[in-house]
Coordinates of C-alpha atoms and ligand atoms in Angstrom, one line a residue:
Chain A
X1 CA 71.6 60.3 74.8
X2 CA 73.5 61.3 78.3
X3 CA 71.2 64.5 77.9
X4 CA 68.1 62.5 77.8
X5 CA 69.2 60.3 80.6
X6 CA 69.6 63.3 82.7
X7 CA 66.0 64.9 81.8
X8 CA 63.8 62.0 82.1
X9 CA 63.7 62.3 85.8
X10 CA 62.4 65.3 86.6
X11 CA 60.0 65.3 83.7
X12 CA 58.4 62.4 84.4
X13 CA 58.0 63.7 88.2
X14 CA 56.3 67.2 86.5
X15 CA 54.0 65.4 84.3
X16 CA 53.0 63.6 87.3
X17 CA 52.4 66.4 88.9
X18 CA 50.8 67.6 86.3
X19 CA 48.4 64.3 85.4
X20 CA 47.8 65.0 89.1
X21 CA 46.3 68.9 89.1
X22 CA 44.2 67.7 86.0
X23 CA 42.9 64.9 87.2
X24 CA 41.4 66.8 90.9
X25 CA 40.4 69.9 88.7
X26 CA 38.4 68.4 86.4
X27 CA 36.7 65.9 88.8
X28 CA 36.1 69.0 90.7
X29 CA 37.4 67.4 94.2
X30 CA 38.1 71.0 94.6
X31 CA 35.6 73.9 93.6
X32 CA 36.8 75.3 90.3
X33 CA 37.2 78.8 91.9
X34 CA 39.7 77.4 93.7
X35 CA 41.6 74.8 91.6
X36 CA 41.3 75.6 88.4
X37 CA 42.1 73.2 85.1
X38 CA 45.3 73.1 83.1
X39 CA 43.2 74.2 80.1
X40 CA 41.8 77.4 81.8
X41 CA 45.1 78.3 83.3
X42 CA 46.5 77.9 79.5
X43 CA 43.4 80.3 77.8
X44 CA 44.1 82.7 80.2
X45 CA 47.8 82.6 79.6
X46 CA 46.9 83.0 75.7
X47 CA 44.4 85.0 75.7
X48 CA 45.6 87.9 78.3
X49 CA 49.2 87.6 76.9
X50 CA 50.4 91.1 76.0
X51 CA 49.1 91.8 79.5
X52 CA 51.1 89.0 81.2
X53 CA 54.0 89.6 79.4
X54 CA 53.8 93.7 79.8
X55 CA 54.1 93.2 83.6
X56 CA 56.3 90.3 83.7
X57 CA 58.2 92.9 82.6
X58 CA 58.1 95.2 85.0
X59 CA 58.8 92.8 87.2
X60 CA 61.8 91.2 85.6
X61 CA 63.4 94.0 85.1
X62 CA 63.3 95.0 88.8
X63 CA 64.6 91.9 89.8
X64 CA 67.4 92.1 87.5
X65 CA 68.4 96.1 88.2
X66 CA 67.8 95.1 92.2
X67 CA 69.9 91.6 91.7
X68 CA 72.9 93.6 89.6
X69 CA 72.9 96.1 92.5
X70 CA 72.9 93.4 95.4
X71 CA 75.9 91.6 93.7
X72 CA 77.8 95.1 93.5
X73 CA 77.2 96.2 96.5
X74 CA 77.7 93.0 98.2
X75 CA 80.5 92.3 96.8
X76 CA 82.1 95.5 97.8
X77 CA 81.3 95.2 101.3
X78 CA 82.7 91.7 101.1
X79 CA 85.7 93.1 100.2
X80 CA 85.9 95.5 102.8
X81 CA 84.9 93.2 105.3
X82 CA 87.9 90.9 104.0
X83 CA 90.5 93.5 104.1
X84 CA 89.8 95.4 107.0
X85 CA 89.3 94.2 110.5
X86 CA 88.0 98.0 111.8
X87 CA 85.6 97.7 108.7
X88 CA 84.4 94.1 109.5
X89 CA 83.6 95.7 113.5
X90 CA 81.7 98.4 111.6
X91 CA 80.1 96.6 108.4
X92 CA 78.7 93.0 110.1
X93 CA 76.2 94.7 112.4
X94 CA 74.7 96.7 109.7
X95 CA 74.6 94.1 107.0
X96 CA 73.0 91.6 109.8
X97 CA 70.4 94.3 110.6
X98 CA 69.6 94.6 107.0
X99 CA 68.9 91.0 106.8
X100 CA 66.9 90.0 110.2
X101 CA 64.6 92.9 109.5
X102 CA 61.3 91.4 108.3
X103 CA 61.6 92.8 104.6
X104 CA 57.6 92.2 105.1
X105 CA 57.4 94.8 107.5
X106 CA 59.8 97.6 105.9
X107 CA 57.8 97.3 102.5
X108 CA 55.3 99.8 103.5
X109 CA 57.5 102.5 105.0
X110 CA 59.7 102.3 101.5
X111 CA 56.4 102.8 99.6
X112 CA 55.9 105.7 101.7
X113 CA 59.2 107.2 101.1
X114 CA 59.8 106.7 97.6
X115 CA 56.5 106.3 96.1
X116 CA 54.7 103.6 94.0
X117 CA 57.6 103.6 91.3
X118 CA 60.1 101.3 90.7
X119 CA 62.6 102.3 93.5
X120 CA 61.3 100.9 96.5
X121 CA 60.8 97.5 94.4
X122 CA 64.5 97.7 93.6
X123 CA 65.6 98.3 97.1
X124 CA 63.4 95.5 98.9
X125 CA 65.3 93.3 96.1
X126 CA 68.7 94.9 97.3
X127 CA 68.0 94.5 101.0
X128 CA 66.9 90.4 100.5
X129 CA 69.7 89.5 98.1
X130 CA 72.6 91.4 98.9
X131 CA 73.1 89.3 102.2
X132 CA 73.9 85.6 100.2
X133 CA 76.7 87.9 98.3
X134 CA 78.6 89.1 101.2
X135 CA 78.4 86.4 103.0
X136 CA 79.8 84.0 100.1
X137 CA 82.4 86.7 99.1
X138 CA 83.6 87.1 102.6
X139 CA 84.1 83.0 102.9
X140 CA 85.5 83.1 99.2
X141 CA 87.9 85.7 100.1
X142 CA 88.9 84.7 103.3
X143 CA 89.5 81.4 102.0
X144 CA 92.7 82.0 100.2
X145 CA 95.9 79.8 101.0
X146 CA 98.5 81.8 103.2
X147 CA 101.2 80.3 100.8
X148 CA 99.7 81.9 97.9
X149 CA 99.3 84.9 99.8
X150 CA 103.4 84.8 100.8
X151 CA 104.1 83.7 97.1
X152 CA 102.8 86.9 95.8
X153 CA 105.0 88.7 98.0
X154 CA 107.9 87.3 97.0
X155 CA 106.9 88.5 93.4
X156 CA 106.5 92.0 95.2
X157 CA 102.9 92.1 94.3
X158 CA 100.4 95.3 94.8
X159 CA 97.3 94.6 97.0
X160 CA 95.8 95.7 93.8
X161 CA 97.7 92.7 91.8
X162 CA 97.3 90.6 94.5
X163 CA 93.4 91.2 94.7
X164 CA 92.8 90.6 91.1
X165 CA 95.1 87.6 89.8
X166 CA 94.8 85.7 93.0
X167 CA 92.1 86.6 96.0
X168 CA 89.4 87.2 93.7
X169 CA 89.2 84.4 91.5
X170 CA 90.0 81.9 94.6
X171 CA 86.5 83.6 95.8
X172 CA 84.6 83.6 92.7
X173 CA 83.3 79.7 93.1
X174 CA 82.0 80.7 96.9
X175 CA 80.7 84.0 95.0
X176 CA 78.9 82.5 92.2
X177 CA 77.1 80.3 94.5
X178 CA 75.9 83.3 96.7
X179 CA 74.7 85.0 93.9
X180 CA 72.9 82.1 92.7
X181 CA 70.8 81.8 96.3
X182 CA 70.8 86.1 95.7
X183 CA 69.4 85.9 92.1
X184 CA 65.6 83.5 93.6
X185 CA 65.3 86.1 96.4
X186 CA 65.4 89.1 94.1
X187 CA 62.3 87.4 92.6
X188 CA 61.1 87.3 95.9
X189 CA 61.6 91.4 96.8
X190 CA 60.1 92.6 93.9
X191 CA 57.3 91.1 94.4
X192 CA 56.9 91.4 98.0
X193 CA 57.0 95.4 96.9
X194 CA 54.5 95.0 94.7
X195 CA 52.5 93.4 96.8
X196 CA 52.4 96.4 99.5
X197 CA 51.8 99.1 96.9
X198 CA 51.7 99.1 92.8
X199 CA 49.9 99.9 89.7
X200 CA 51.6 97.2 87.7
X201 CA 54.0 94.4 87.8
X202 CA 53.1 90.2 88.2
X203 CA 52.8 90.8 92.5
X204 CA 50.3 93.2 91.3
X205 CA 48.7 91.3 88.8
X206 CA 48.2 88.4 91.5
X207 CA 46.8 90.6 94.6
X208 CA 43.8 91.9 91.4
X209 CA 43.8 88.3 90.5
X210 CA 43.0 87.0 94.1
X211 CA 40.5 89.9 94.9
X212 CA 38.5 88.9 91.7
X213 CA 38.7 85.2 92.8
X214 CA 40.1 84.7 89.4
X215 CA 42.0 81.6 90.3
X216 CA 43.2 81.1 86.1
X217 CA 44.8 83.8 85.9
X218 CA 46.4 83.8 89.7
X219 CA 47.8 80.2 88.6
X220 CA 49.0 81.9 85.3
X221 CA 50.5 84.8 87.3
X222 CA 52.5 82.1 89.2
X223 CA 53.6 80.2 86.3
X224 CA 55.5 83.5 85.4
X225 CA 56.9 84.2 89.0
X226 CA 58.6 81.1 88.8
X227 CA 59.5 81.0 85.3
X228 CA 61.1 84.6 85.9
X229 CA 63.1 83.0 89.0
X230 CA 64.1 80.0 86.9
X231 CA 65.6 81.3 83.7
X232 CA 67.6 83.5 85.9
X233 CA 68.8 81.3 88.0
X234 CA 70.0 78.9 84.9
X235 CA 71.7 82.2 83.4
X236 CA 73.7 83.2 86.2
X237 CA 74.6 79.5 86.1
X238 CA 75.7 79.8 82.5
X239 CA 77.7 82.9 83.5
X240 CA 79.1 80.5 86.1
X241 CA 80.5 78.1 83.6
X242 CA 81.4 80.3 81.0
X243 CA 83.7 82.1 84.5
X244 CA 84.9 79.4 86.3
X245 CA 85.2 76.5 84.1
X246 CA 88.4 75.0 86.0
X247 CA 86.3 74.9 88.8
X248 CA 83.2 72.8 86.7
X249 CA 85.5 70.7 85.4
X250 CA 87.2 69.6 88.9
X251 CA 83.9 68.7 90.1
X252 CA 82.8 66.7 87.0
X253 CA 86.7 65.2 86.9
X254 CA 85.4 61.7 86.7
X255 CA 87.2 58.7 85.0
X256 CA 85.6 58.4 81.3
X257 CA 84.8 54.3 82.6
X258 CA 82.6 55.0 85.0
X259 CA 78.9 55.5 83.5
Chain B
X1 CA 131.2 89.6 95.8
X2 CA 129.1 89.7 98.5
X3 CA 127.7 86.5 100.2
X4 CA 124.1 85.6 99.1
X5 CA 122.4 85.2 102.2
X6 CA 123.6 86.4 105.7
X7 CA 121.9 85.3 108.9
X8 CA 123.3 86.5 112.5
X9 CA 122.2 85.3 115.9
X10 CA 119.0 85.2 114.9
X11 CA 115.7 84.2 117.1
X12 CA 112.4 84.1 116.4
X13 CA 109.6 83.7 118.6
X14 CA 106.1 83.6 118.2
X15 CA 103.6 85.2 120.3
X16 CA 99.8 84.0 120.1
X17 CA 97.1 84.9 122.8
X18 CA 97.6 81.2 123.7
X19 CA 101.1 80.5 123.9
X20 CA 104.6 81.7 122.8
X21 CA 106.7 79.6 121.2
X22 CA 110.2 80.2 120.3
X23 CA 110.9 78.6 116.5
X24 CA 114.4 78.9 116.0
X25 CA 117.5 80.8 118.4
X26 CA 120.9 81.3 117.8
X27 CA 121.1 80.9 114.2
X28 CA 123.9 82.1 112.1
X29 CA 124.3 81.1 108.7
X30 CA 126.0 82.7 106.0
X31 CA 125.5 81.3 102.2
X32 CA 128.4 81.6 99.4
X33 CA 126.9 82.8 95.7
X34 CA 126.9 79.3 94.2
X35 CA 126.3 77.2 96.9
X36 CA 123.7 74.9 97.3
X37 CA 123.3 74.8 101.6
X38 CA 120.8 72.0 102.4
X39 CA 118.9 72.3 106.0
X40 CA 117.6 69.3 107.6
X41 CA 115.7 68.8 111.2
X42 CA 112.9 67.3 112.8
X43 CA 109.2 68.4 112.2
X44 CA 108.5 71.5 113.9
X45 CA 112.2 73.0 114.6
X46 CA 112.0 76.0 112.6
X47 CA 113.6 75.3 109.3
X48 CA 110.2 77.1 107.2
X49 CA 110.5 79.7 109.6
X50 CA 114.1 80.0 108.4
X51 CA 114.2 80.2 104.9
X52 CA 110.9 82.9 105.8
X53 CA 113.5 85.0 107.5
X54 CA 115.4 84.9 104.6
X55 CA 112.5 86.2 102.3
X56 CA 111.4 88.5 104.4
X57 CA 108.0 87.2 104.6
X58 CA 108.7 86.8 108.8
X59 CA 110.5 89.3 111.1
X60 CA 113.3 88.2 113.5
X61 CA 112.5 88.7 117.0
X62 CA 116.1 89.6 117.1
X63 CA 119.5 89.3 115.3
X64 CA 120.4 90.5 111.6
X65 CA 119.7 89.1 107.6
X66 CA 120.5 90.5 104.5
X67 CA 120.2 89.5 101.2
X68 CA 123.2 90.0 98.6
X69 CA 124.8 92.2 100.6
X70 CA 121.3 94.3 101.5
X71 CA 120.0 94.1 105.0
X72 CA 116.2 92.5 104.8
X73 CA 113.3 94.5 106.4
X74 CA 110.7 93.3 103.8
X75 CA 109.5 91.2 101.5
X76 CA 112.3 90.4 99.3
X77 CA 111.7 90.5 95.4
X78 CA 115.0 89.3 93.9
X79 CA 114.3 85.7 95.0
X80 CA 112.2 82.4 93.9
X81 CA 110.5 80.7 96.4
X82 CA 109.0 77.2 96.2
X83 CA 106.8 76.6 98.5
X84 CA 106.3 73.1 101.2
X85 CA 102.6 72.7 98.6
X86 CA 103.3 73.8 95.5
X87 CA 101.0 76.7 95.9
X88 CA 99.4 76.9 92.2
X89 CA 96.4 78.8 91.1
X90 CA 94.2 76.2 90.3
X91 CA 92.2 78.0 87.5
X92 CA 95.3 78.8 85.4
X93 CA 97.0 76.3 83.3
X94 CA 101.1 75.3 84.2
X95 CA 101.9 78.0 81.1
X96 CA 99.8 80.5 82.5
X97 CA 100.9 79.4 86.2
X98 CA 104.5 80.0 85.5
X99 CA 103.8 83.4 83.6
X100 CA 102.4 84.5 87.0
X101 CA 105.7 85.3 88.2
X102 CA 106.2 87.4 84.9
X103 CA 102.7 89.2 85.0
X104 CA 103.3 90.6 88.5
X105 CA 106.7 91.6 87.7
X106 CA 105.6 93.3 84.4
X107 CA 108.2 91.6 82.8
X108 CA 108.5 91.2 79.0
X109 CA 106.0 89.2 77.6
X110 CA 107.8 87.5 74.5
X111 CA 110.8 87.2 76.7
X112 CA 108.9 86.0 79.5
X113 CA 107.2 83.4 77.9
X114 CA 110.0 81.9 75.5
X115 CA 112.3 81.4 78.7
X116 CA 108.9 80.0 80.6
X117 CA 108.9 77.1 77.5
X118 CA 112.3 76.4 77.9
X119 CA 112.2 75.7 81.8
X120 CA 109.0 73.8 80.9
X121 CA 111.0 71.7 78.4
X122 CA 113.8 71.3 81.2
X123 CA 111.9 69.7 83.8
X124 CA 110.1 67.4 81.2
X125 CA 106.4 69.2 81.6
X126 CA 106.4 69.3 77.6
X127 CA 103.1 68.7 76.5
X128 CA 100.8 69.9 79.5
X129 CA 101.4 73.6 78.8
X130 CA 97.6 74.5 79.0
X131 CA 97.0 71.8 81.9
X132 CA 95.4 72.5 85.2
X133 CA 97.0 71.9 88.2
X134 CA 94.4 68.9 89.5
X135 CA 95.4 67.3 86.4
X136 CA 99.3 66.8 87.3
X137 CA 100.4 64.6 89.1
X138 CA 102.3 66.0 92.8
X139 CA 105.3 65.8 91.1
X140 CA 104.7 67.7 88.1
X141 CA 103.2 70.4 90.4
X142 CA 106.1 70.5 92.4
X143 CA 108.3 71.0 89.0
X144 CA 105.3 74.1 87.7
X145 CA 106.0 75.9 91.0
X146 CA 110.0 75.2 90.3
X147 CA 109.6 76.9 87.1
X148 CA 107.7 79.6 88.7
X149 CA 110.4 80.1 91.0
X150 CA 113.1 80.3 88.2
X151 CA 111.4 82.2 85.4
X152 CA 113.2 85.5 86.5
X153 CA 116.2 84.1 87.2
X154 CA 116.7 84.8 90.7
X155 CA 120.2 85.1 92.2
X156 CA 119.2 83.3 95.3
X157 CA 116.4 80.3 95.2
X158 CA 114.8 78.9 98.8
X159 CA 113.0 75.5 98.4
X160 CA 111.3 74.3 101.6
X161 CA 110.8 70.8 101.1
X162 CA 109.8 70.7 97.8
X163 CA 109.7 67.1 97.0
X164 CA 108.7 66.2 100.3
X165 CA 105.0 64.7 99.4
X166 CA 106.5 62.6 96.7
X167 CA 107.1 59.1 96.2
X168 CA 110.9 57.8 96.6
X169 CA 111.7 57.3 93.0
X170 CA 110.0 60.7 91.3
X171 CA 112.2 62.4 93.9
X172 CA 115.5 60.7 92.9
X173 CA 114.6 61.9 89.8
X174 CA 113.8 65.5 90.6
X175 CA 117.0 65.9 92.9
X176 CA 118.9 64.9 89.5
X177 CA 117.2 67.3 87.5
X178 CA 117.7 70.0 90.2
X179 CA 121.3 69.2 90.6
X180 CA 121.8 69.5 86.7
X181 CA 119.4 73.3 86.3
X182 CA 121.7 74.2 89.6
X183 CA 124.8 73.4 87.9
X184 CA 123.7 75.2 84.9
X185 CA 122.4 78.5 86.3
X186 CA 124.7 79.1 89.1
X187 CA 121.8 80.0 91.4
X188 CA 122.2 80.4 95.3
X189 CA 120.3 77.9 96.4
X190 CA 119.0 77.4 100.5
X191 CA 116.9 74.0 100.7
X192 CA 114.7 72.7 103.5
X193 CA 114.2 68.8 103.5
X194 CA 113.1 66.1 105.9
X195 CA 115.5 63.4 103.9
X196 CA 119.0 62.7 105.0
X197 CA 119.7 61.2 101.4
X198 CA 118.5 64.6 99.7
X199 CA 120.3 66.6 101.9
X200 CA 123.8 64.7 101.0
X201 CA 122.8 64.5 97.5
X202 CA 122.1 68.1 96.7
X203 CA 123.7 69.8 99.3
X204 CA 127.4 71.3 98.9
X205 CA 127.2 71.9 102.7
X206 CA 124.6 70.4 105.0
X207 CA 123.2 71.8 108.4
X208 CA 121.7 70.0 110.6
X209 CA 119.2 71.5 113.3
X210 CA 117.9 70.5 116.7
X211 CA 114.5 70.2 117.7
X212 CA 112.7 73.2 118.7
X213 CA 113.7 75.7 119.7
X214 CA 115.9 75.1 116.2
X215 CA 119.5 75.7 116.4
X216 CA 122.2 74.7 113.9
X217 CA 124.2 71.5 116.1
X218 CA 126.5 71.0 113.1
X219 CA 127.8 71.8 109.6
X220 CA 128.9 69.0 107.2
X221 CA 130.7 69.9 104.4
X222 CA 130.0 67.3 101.1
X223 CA 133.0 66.6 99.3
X224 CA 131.5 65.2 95.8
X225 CA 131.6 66.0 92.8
X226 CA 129.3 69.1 91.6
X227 CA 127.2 66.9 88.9
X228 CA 125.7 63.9 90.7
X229 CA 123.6 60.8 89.6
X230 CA 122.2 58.9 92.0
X231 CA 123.9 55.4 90.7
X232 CA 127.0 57.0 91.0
X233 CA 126.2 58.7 94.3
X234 CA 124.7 56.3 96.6
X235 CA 127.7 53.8 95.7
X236 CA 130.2 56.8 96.8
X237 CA 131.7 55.6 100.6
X238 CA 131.9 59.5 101.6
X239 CA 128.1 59.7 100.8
X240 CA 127.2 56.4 103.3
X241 CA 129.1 58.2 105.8
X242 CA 127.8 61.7 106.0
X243 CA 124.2 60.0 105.8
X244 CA 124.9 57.7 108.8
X245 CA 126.4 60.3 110.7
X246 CA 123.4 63.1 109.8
X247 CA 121.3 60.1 111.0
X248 CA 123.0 59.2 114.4
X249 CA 122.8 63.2 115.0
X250 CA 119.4 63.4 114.6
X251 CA 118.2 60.2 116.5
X252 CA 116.3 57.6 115.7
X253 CA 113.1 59.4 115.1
X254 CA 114.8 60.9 111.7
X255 CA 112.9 59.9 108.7
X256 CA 114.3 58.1 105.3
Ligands
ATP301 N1 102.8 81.9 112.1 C1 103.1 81.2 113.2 N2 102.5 81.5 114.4 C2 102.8 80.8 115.5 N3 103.6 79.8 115.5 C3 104.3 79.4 114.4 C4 104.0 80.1 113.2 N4 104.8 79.5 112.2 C5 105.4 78.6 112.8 N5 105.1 78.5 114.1 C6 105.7 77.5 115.1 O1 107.1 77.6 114.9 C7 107.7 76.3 115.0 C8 108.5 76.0 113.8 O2 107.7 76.0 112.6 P1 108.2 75.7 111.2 O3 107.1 75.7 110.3 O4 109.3 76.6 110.9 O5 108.8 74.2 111.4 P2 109.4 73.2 110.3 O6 110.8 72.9 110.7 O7 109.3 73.8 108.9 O8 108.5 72.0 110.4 P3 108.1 70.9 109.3 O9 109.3 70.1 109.0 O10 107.1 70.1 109.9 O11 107.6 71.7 108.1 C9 106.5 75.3 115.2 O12 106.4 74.9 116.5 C10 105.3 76.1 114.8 O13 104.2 75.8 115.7
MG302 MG1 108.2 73.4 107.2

């Protein structure tokens, strides 16, 4: 019952949405070429389905590798930047670069350098996620109570010990929720890089898709993009739960009374 | 034997790119093994700063400390600490929180954790080993991070304020249970508190500091009994006396 209370809302706002897009595509208020209906979008989606799903593939997969990558690498600078006041000087510039650049404008130059493979797909997902990570680890780190900090020494703690049974899961709340803003905006890099130069993969499949003025299968194409960004977003919110639960169940510490 | 704690002339000043301020000067203090010194002073006079000395975790601007006979130039291991906040790792439950002190020390595990249910069934916390911390009450923090502190039975425990954020009555009760774990460990103890009453009832000896910068103005020695009940206590003539007398020493701005 609770779960149903909690579902109804946004389901009723989708099929409204829904209703909506049906309703102006089959009046044809908007040419067909450019709207098309539910059911076209759905034949498509059946009929071309090994296709869909062999480059969702593609594409999922560099989102994961490039989103795996940007949590490692980010988290490791976050720890350097944490520990290390000379390697904070040195680090912030560079990971600031990195994230003004327009990723945009870069994607061309990577195609040029590494080819129409995977690898500049992975590192355009790398240079747009990895900044959420240090950022939040940095905070998470930082954030540690000084008393907690002199308690440990008084146990004569390593910085190793020190690190692992207290600094680092005090951060991992402010970490998971940089990783959840990194995980959308690998999405968002692999297909920006597929966009500038590919031979497969769903930013691919689109730019064909809007070149043919095949608006079914560009809605279709889009249906996957953000299904791809979704289910991944809800796992690395599982692997949240499943990490911190202390920290879930502080924020969902209600009285059982209240409804 | 040598004496637990050993302070000389100390001073300790702290320099920030705003201001300096100078916490405590002149202090000398020296701590038998067994005894139970209370400190007491207004907000702000240096009494954390103090018992940090003491572990090490601050160095003295000038003057000497040592530890059981050793001079301190670190952190010092062979000590508990409990802490002004109880300072608990809020994703680990008051078991685990406890058997911190035992992980980082690598001591035995069995051992460790038979001796960390026994202090749990001392101080009453029987029941909640696999609580978190936001589910205890302040007080049964303050008595996880007291159990922390004791799990390797230190030879020399420093408390600053540890029951200072609770209500009047849970105190009471925790000075009595301290008094009795006190009795039976024979553990050096140096405690901070902002409450005359505490300091009397715990303390074998009570010193009493100025505001900053914090010196000791005087010593009183407790003549009561070693086990103590607050009934008993409060009723005593010697106890009304030391208290008024703290009081009048520290003004009228001294609280409870
Ligand atoms: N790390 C620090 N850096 C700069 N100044 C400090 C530092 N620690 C303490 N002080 C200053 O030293 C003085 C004494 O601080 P301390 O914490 O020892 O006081 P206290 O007696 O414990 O006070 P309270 O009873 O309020 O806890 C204060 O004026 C404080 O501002
Ligand atoms: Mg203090």
């Amino acid at each position: 019952m609770k779960k149903l209370e909690a579902w109804w809302r946004p389901v009723l706002v989708l099929a409204i949405v829904f209703a909506g897009w049906w309703f102006v595509a089959a009046q044809e208020y908007v040419p067909n070429y450019l709207v098309p209906t539910p059911s076209q979008v759905w034949e498509t989606m059946t009929g071309q389905w090994d296709f869909l799903m062999r480059n969702s593939l593609v594409t999922l997969w560099e989102t994961v590798v490039g989103f795996v990558l940007a949590g490692l690498i980010g988290l490791g600078t976050a720890v350097l930047i944490a520990y290390s006041r000379t390697m904070e000087k040195a680090l912030y510039p560079i990971v600031l670069f990195a994230q003004v650049i327009p990723k945009i404008a870069i994607a061309p130059l990577l195609i040029v350098w590494f080819g129409f493979g995977l690898t500049p797909k992975i590192i355009l997902a790398v240079l747009i996620a990895f900044f959420p990570v240090v950022i939040s680890g940095v905070a998470g780190l930082r954030s540690t109570d000084p008393e907690l900090l002199d308690l440990s020494s008084t146990m004569g703690a390593s910085p190793w010990q020190t690190f692992r049974k207290i600094r680092f899961p005090n951060a991992l709340p402010h970490l998971m929720a940089g990783l959840k803003v990194a995980v959308t905006l690998a999405v968002v890099g692999a297909v920006v890089g597929e966009f500038v130069g590919a031979t497969e993969g769903l930013g691919y499949v689109l730019l064909v898709a809007n070149g043919n003025l095949d608006a079914p299968m560009l809605f279709a194409d889009l249906f996957l993009m953000s299904a791809i960004g979704i289910v991944l977003f809800i796992l690395v919110e599982v692997a949240e739960a499943l990490l911190i639960p202390w920290h879930a169940s502080r924020r969902s510490g209600v009285p059982l009374t209240t409804s | 034997m040598s004496t637990a704690v050993e302070v000389n002339d100390l001073v300790v000043r702290f320099q920030s790119k705003r201001s300096a301020v100078v916490a405590v000067t002149d202090v000398t203090i020296s701590v038998e093994p067994g005894e139970l010194v209370t400190i007491v002073g207004p907000s702000g006079c240096g009494k954390s700063t103090l018992l940090k000395i003491v572990a090490g975790l601050v160095k003295p601007t000038s003057g000497t400390v040592s530890l059981m006979g050793q001079a301190v130039s670190g952190p010092q291991k062979e000590i508990g600490f409990v802490f002004q906040r109880a300072a608990l790792l809020e994703w680990r439950g008051v078991l685990k929180n406890i058997m911190l002190q035992a992980e980082i020390r690598k001591m035995d595990r069995a051992a460790a954790t038979r001796r960390a249910r026994d202090l749990i069934e001392l101080t009453g916390l029987t029941g909640f080993e696999d609580a978190l911390p936001h589910e205890l009450s302040g007080g049964m923090q303050q008595r996880v991070a007291l159990c922390r502190a004791l799990l390797h039975s230190p030879r020399v425990l420093l408390m600053d304020e540890p029951f200072g954020a609770l209500d009047a009555l849970t105190r009471e009760g925790l000075n009595e249970e301290l008094n009795r774990i006190w009795r039976e460990t024979g553990t050096t103890i140096m405690l901070v508190t902002h409450s005359i009453a505490e300091a009397v009832f715990l303390g074998t000896r009570v010193e009493v500091m100025s505001p900053r910068p914090g010196r000791i103005i005087r010593t009183f020695d407790v003549n009561l009994p070693k086990e103590r009940h607050y009934a008993q206590i409060m009723s005593d003539p010697h106890f009304d006396q030391l208290a008024s007398e703290i009081r009048s020493l520290l003004g009228s701005n001294a609280s409870h």
